[in-house]
PDB file of C-alpha atoms in Angstrom:
ATOM      1  CA  UNK A  11     -48.882 -37.635  83.894  1.00 49.00           C
ATOM      2  CA  UNK A  12     -50.121 -40.823  85.510  1.00 57.00           C
ATOM      3  CA  UNK A  13     -49.372 -43.785  83.254  1.00 69.00           C
ATOM      4  CA  UNK A  14     -52.347 -44.767  81.139  1.00 86.00           C
ATOM      5  CA  UNK A  15     -53.019 -47.655  78.803  1.00 94.00           C
ATOM      6  CA  UNK A  16     -54.891 -47.858  75.526  1.00 96.00           C
ATOM      7  CA  UNK A  17     -54.563 -51.637  75.361  1.00 96.00           C
ATOM      8  CA  UNK A  18     -58.364 -51.702  75.355  1.00 96.00           C
ATOM      9  CA  UNK A  19     -57.995 -50.905  71.641  1.00 97.00           C
ATOM     10  CA  UNK A  20     -56.525 -54.361  71.093  1.00 97.00           C
ATOM     11  CA  UNK A  21     -59.895 -56.137  70.743  1.00 94.00           C
ATOM     12  CA  UNK A  22     -60.796 -53.587  68.046  1.00 94.00           C
ATOM     13  CA  UNK A  23     -57.492 -53.516  66.176  1.00 96.00           C
ATOM     14  CA  UNK A  24     -55.672 -56.814  66.735  1.00 95.00           C
ATOM     15  CA  UNK A  25     -55.957 -58.835  63.563  1.00 94.00           C
ATOM     16  CA  UNK A  26     -57.595 -55.936  61.712  1.00 96.00           C
ATOM     17  CA  UNK A  27     -55.327 -55.331  58.738  1.00 97.00           C
ATOM     18  CA  UNK A  28     -57.456 -52.416  57.533  1.00 98.00           C
ATOM     19  CA  UNK A  29     -59.337 -49.552  59.152  1.00 98.00           C
ATOM     20  CA  UNK A  30     -61.797 -47.260  57.361  1.00 97.00           C
ATOM     21  CA  UNK A  31     -61.646 -43.467  57.643  1.00 97.00           C
ATOM     22  CA  UNK A  32     -64.790 -41.746  56.393  1.00 97.00           C
ATOM     23  CA  UNK A  33     -64.000 -38.047  56.126  1.00 96.00           C
ATOM     24  CA  UNK A  34     -66.578 -35.453  55.104  1.00 95.00           C
ATOM     25  CA  UNK A  35     -69.056 -37.729  53.329  1.00 95.00           C
ATOM     26  CA  UNK A  36     -72.217 -36.588  55.111  1.00 96.00           C
ATOM     27  CA  UNK A  37     -74.786 -38.792  56.799  1.00 98.00           C
ATOM     28  CA  UNK A  38     -76.126 -40.995  54.009  1.00 97.00           C
ATOM     29  CA  UNK A  39     -72.844 -41.609  52.210  1.00 96.00           C
ATOM     30  CA  UNK A  40     -70.984 -42.221  55.481  1.00 97.00           C
ATOM     31  CA  UNK A  41     -73.476 -44.899  56.520  1.00 97.00           C
ATOM     32  CA  UNK A  42     -73.303 -46.423  53.041  1.00 96.00           C
ATOM     33  CA  UNK A  43     -69.495 -46.551  53.068  1.00 96.00           C
ATOM     34  CA  UNK A  44     -69.375 -47.849  56.641  1.00 97.00           C
ATOM     35  CA  UNK A  45     -71.713 -50.684  55.748  1.00 96.00           C
ATOM     36  CA  UNK A  46     -69.591 -51.370  52.677  1.00 94.00           C
ATOM     37  CA  UNK A  47     -66.450 -51.490  54.837  1.00 96.00           C
ATOM     38  CA  UNK A  48     -68.093 -53.905  57.276  1.00 96.00           C
ATOM     39  CA  UNK A  49     -69.222 -56.118  54.407  1.00 94.00           C
ATOM     40  CA  UNK A  50     -65.603 -56.238  53.162  1.00 93.00           C
ATOM     41  CA  UNK A  51     -64.423 -57.400  56.582  1.00 94.00           C
ATOM     42  CA  UNK A  52     -63.135 -53.993  57.704  1.00 96.00           C
ATOM     43  CA  UNK A  53     -64.648 -53.867  61.181  1.00 95.00           C
ATOM     44  CA  UNK A  54     -62.918 -50.747  62.486  1.00 95.00           C
ATOM     45  CA  UNK A  55     -64.413 -47.470  61.230  1.00 98.00           C
ATOM     46  CA  UNK A  56     -63.443 -43.896  62.131  1.00 98.00           C
ATOM     47  CA  UNK A  57     -65.202 -40.654  61.266  1.00 98.00           C
ATOM     48  CA  UNK A  58     -63.206 -37.409  61.600  1.00 98.00           C
ATOM     49  CA  UNK A  59     -65.285 -34.690  63.311  1.00 98.00           C
ATOM     50  CA  UNK A  60     -64.551 -31.205  62.009  1.00 96.00           C
ATOM     51  CA  UNK A  61     -68.065 -29.819  61.525  1.00 97.00           C
ATOM     52  CA  UNK A  62     -71.651 -30.255  62.711  1.00 96.00           C
ATOM     53  CA  UNK A  63     -72.267 -32.243  59.552  1.00 97.00           C
ATOM     54  CA  UNK A  64     -69.506 -34.638  60.608  1.00 98.00           C
ATOM     55  CA  UNK A  65     -71.073 -35.019  64.064  1.00 98.00           C
ATOM     56  CA  UNK A  66     -74.395 -35.932  62.475  1.00 98.00           C
ATOM     57  CA  UNK A  67     -72.634 -38.485  60.291  1.00 98.00           C
ATOM     58  CA  UNK A  68     -70.810 -39.946  63.292  1.00 98.00           C
ATOM     59  CA  UNK A  69     -74.074 -40.344  65.205  1.00 98.00           C
ATOM     60  CA  UNK A  70     -75.661 -42.088  62.225  1.00 98.00           C
ATOM     61  CA  UNK A  71     -72.745 -44.473  61.686  1.00 98.00           C
ATOM     62  CA  UNK A  72     -72.550 -45.234  65.418  1.00 98.00           C
ATOM     63  CA  UNK A  73     -76.237 -46.206  65.293  1.00 98.00           C
ATOM     64  CA  UNK A  74     -75.733 -48.333  62.183  1.00 98.00           C
ATOM     65  CA  UNK A  75     -72.721 -50.003  63.768  1.00 98.00           C
ATOM     66  CA  UNK A  76     -74.557 -50.717  67.015  1.00 97.00           C
ATOM     67  CA  UNK A  77     -77.145 -52.688  65.067  1.00 95.00           C
ATOM     68  CA  UNK A  78     -74.349 -54.901  63.725  1.00 96.00           C
ATOM     69  CA  UNK A  79     -72.201 -55.028  66.855  1.00 95.00           C
ATOM     70  CA  UNK A  80     -69.539 -52.752  65.335  1.00 96.00           C
ATOM     71  CA  UNK A  81     -67.620 -50.052  67.212  1.00 94.00           C
ATOM     72  CA  UNK A  82     -67.059 -46.649  65.605  1.00 98.00           C
ATOM     73  CA  UNK A  83     -64.398 -44.092  66.499  1.00 98.00           C
ATOM     74  CA  UNK A  84     -64.192 -40.309  66.234  1.00 98.00           C
ATOM     75  CA  UNK A  85     -61.195 -38.914  64.363  1.00 98.00           C
ATOM     76  CA  UNK A  86     -59.299 -35.619  64.147  1.00 98.00           C
ATOM     77  CA  UNK A  87     -59.939 -35.139  67.863  1.00 98.00           C
ATOM     78  CA  UNK A  88     -57.694 -32.211  68.765  1.00 98.00           C
ATOM     79  CA  UNK A  89     -59.637 -30.297  71.430  1.00 98.00           C
ATOM     80  CA  UNK A  90     -61.482 -31.009  74.668  1.00 98.00           C
ATOM     81  CA  UNK A  91     -64.709 -30.052  72.882  1.00 98.00           C
ATOM     82  CA  UNK A  92     -64.036 -32.728  70.275  1.00 98.00           C
ATOM     83  CA  UNK A  93     -63.671 -35.274  73.068  1.00 98.00           C
ATOM     84  CA  UNK A  94     -67.035 -34.217  74.488  1.00 98.00           C
ATOM     85  CA  UNK A  95     -68.655 -34.390  71.050  1.00 98.00           C
ATOM     86  CA  UNK A  96     -67.197 -37.842  70.435  1.00 98.00           C
ATOM     87  CA  UNK A  97     -68.519 -39.093  73.768  1.00 98.00           C
ATOM     88  CA  UNK A  98     -71.967 -37.609  73.219  1.00 98.00           C
ATOM     89  CA  UNK A  99     -72.164 -39.150  69.741  1.00 98.00           C
ATOM     90  CA  UNK A 100     -71.488 -42.606  71.161  1.00 98.00           C
ATOM     91  CA  UNK A 101     -68.001 -43.097  69.717  1.00 98.00           C
ATOM     92  CA  UNK A 102     -66.012 -46.024  71.114  1.00 98.00           C
ATOM     93  CA  UNK A 103     -62.559 -44.419  70.799  1.00 98.00           C
ATOM     94  CA  UNK A 104     -60.807 -41.266  69.624  1.00 98.00           C
ATOM     95  CA  UNK A 105     -58.112 -40.737  67.007  1.00 98.00           C
ATOM     96  CA  UNK A 106     -55.873 -37.675  66.800  1.00 98.00           C
ATOM     97  CA  UNK A 107     -53.336 -36.506  64.192  1.00 98.00           C
ATOM     98  CA  UNK A 108     -50.804 -35.680  66.928  1.00 98.00           C
ATOM     99  CA  UNK A 109     -49.901 -36.520  70.503  1.00 98.00           C
ATOM    100  CA  UNK A 110     -51.472 -34.116  73.012  1.00 97.00           C
ATOM    101  CA  UNK A 111     -51.348 -35.356  76.642  1.00 96.00           C
ATOM    102  CA  UNK A 112     -54.301 -33.119  77.586  1.00 97.00           C
ATOM    103  CA  UNK A 113     -56.544 -34.590  74.878  1.00 97.00           C
ATOM    104  CA  UNK A 114     -55.313 -38.085  75.737  1.00 97.00           C
ATOM    105  CA  UNK A 115     -56.221 -37.603  79.408  1.00 96.00           C
ATOM    106  CA  UNK A 116     -59.635 -36.133  78.558  1.00 97.00           C
ATOM    107  CA  UNK A 117     -60.358 -39.011  76.220  1.00 97.00           C
ATOM    108  CA  UNK A 118     -59.563 -41.526  78.957  1.00 96.00           C
ATOM    109  CA  UNK A 119     -61.706 -39.594  81.416  1.00 96.00           C
ATOM    110  CA  UNK A 120     -64.581 -39.778  78.911  1.00 97.00           C
ATOM    111  CA  UNK A 121     -64.195 -43.546  78.679  1.00 96.00           C
ATOM    112  CA  UNK A 122     -62.768 -43.417  75.159  1.00 97.00           C
ATOM    113  CA  UNK A 123     -59.374 -45.054  74.578  1.00 97.00           C
ATOM    114  CA  UNK A 124     -57.276 -42.659  72.474  1.00 98.00           C
ATOM    115  CA  UNK A 125     -55.196 -43.401  69.401  1.00 98.00           C
ATOM    116  CA  UNK A 126     -52.793 -40.437  69.211  1.00 98.00           C
ATOM    117  CA  UNK A 127     -50.689 -39.554  66.201  1.00 98.00           C
ATOM    118  CA  UNK A 128     -46.895 -39.690  66.110  1.00 98.00           C
ATOM    119  CA  UNK A 129     -44.277 -38.990  63.454  1.00 98.00           C
ATOM    120  CA  UNK A 130     -40.952 -38.848  65.322  1.00 98.00           C
ATOM    121  CA  UNK A 131     -38.960 -40.986  67.726  1.00 98.00           C
ATOM    122  CA  UNK A 132     -39.485 -38.340  70.430  1.00 98.00           C
ATOM    123  CA  UNK A 133     -43.248 -38.510  70.051  1.00 98.00           C
ATOM    124  CA  UNK A 134     -43.242 -42.310  70.066  1.00 98.00           C
ATOM    125  CA  UNK A 135     -41.072 -42.351  73.192  1.00 98.00           C
ATOM    126  CA  UNK A 136     -43.284 -39.800  74.979  1.00 97.00           C
ATOM    127  CA  UNK A 137     -46.484 -41.665  74.104  1.00 97.00           C
ATOM    128  CA  UNK A 138     -45.047 -44.998  75.221  1.00 97.00           C
ATOM    129  CA  UNK A 139     -43.773 -43.430  78.456  1.00 95.00           C
ATOM    130  CA  UNK A 140     -47.330 -42.299  79.214  1.00 94.00           C
ATOM    131  CA  UNK A 141     -48.513 -45.900  78.871  1.00 94.00           C
ATOM    132  CA  UNK A 142     -49.862 -45.837  75.309  1.00 97.00           C
ATOM    133  CA  UNK A 143     -48.956 -48.719  73.025  1.00 97.00           C
ATOM    134  CA  UNK A 144     -51.346 -48.280  70.072  1.00 98.00           C
ATOM    135  CA  UNK A 145     -50.139 -45.294  68.054  1.00 98.00           C
ATOM    136  CA  UNK A 146     -51.263 -43.706  64.807  1.00 98.00           C
ATOM    137  CA  UNK A 147     -48.346 -42.962  62.486  1.00 98.00           C
ATOM    138  CA  UNK A 148     -49.214 -39.902  60.411  1.00 98.00           C
ATOM    139  CA  UNK A 149     -48.645 -39.078  57.604  1.00 97.00           C
ATOM    140  CA  UNK A 150     -47.604 -42.652  56.853  1.00 98.00           C
ATOM    141  CA  UNK A 151     -47.100 -42.231  53.110  1.00 97.00           C
ATOM    142  CA  UNK A 152     -44.588 -39.451  53.813  1.00 97.00           C
ATOM    143  CA  UNK A 153     -42.861 -41.375  56.597  1.00 98.00           C
ATOM    144  CA  UNK A 154     -42.513 -44.440  54.341  1.00 98.00           C
ATOM    145  CA  UNK A 155     -42.342 -48.170  55.171  1.00 98.00           C
ATOM    146  CA  UNK A 156     -38.748 -48.021  56.420  1.00 98.00           C
ATOM    147  CA  UNK A 157     -39.803 -45.634  59.195  1.00 98.00           C
ATOM    148  CA  UNK A 158     -41.730 -48.496  60.791  1.00 98.00           C
ATOM    149  CA  UNK A 159     -38.945 -51.052  60.535  1.00 97.00           C
ATOM    150  CA  UNK A 160     -36.557 -48.476  61.995  1.00 98.00           C
ATOM    151  CA  UNK A 161     -38.878 -47.630  64.901  1.00 98.00           C
ATOM    152  CA  UNK A 162     -39.330 -51.317  65.725  1.00 97.00           C
ATOM    153  CA  UNK A 163     -35.714 -51.444  66.910  1.00 97.00           C
ATOM    154  CA  UNK A 164     -35.903 -49.068  69.897  1.00 98.00           C
ATOM    155  CA  UNK A 165     -39.669 -49.355  70.357  1.00 98.00           C
ATOM    156  CA  UNK A 166     -40.702 -53.006  69.833  1.00 98.00           C
ATOM    157  CA  UNK A 167     -43.757 -52.560  72.058  1.00 97.00           C
ATOM    158  CA  UNK A 168     -45.311 -49.892  69.801  1.00 98.00           C
ATOM    159  CA  UNK A 169     -48.292 -51.003  67.725  1.00 98.00           C
ATOM    160  CA  UNK A 170     -48.691 -48.732  64.729  1.00 98.00           C
ATOM    161  CA  UNK A 171     -51.736 -47.821  62.671  1.00 98.00           C
ATOM    162  CA  UNK A 172     -50.519 -46.303  59.384  1.00 98.00           C
ATOM    163  CA  UNK A 173     -52.660 -43.352  58.306  1.00 98.00           C
ATOM    164  CA  UNK A 174     -52.378 -40.841  55.484  1.00 96.00           C
ATOM    165  CA  UNK A 175     -52.029 -41.667  51.794  1.00 96.00           C
ATOM    166  CA  UNK A 176     -52.889 -45.336  52.226  1.00 97.00           C
ATOM    167  CA  UNK A 177     -54.800 -47.389  49.646  1.00 96.00           C
ATOM    168  CA  UNK A 178     -54.875 -50.826  48.031  1.00 96.00           C
ATOM    169  CA  UNK A 179     -51.660 -50.119  46.098  1.00 96.00           C
ATOM    170  CA  UNK A 180     -49.410 -49.639  49.133  1.00 97.00           C
ATOM    171  CA  UNK A 181     -51.192 -51.236  52.114  1.00 97.00           C
ATOM    172  CA  UNK A 182     -49.437 -54.599  51.816  1.00 97.00           C
ATOM    173  CA  UNK A 183     -46.026 -52.928  51.703  1.00 97.00           C
ATOM    174  CA  UNK A 184     -46.686 -51.135  54.984  1.00 98.00           C
ATOM    175  CA  UNK A 185     -48.155 -54.235  56.624  1.00 98.00           C
ATOM    176  CA  UNK A 186     -45.010 -56.122  55.637  1.00 97.00           C
ATOM    177  CA  UNK A 187     -42.982 -53.405  57.404  1.00 98.00           C
ATOM    178  CA  UNK A 188     -44.572 -54.197  60.748  1.00 97.00           C
ATOM    179  CA  UNK A 189     -47.652 -51.980  60.671  1.00 98.00           C
ATOM    180  CA  UNK A 190     -50.509 -53.610  62.576  1.00 98.00           C
ATOM    181  CA  UNK A 191     -53.336 -51.810  60.762  1.00 98.00           C
ATOM    182  CA  UNK A 192     -53.527 -49.641  57.649  1.00 98.00           C
ATOM    183  CA  UNK A 193     -56.196 -46.920  57.619  1.00 98.00           C
ATOM    184  CA  UNK A 194     -57.742 -46.217  54.213  1.00 97.00           C
ATOM    185  CA  UNK A 195     -60.068 -43.380  53.306  1.00 92.00           C
ATOM    186  CA  UNK A 196     -60.939 -42.356  49.761  1.00 88.00           C
ATOM    187  CA  UNK A 197     -59.992 -45.831  48.524  1.00 92.00           C
ATOM    188  CA  UNK A 198     -63.317 -47.099  49.881  1.00 90.00           C
ATOM    189  CA  UNK A 199     -65.118 -44.874  47.400  1.00 87.00           C
ATOM    190  CA  UNK A 200     -63.153 -46.281  44.455  1.00 89.00           C
ATOM    191  CA  UNK A 201     -64.919 -49.320  42.956  1.00 89.00           C
ATOM    192  CA  UNK A 202     -61.654 -50.448  41.351  1.00 91.00           C
ATOM    193  CA  UNK A 203     -60.043 -50.891  44.766  1.00 93.00           C
ATOM    194  CA  UNK A 204     -62.820 -52.688  46.623  1.00 92.00           C
ATOM    195  CA  UNK A 205     -61.888 -56.238  45.633  1.00 92.00           C
ATOM    196  CA  UNK A 206     -58.241 -55.526  46.414  1.00 95.00           C
ATOM    197  CA  UNK A 207     -59.140 -54.100  49.814  1.00 95.00           C
ATOM    198  CA  UNK A 208     -61.298 -57.137  50.579  1.00 94.00           C
ATOM    199  CA  UNK A 209     -58.396 -59.426  49.698  1.00 95.00           C
ATOM    200  CA  UNK A 210     -56.048 -57.454  51.956  1.00 96.00           C
ATOM    201  CA  UNK A 211     -58.547 -57.482  54.820  1.00 95.00           C
ATOM    202  CA  UNK A 212     -58.892 -61.255  54.661  1.00 91.00           C
ATOM    203  CA  UNK A 213     -55.253 -62.147  53.921  1.00 88.00           C
TER     204      UNK A 213
END
């Protein structure tokens, strides 16, 4: 594969301690939670697309974000059809649970920088060899904070987004382990965590 680069994600993710993942909330609730995330200082929002309902929600959040100058990504992109749907919905980037060179290439061809998932040294090495530096570590809560400090040794150029099982109770621990961005999902719907998330986002 010709070397690619997803460094164009840097303006979206650099300095963004938190990222919002809005999975399966439907149109109205997704827009509501996205606007809540933006108000907390969480600029980066991703909507997984696994149904027509999710596509509708992505389109709505993309429109809401455009009005505020916010970029929105499409998540759980695992097929070429998902890439097409993400592009047609106006997504700014794609996120995948694993590393698939075919999906990565298609995402680039669609003008959407990809954020592929990794969970092993082999996957990190393969993704970096293809030119990718921003990588989604999934499932982060299972991998644990020490996974990131360990990976920083052989792969100092990797920029990790920790996804899976993240909330206000463990985000700081992962950030302290070298994670660039922590992606939170259901925590955004928990009123008890909102102030904590805002504090983390602005730390």
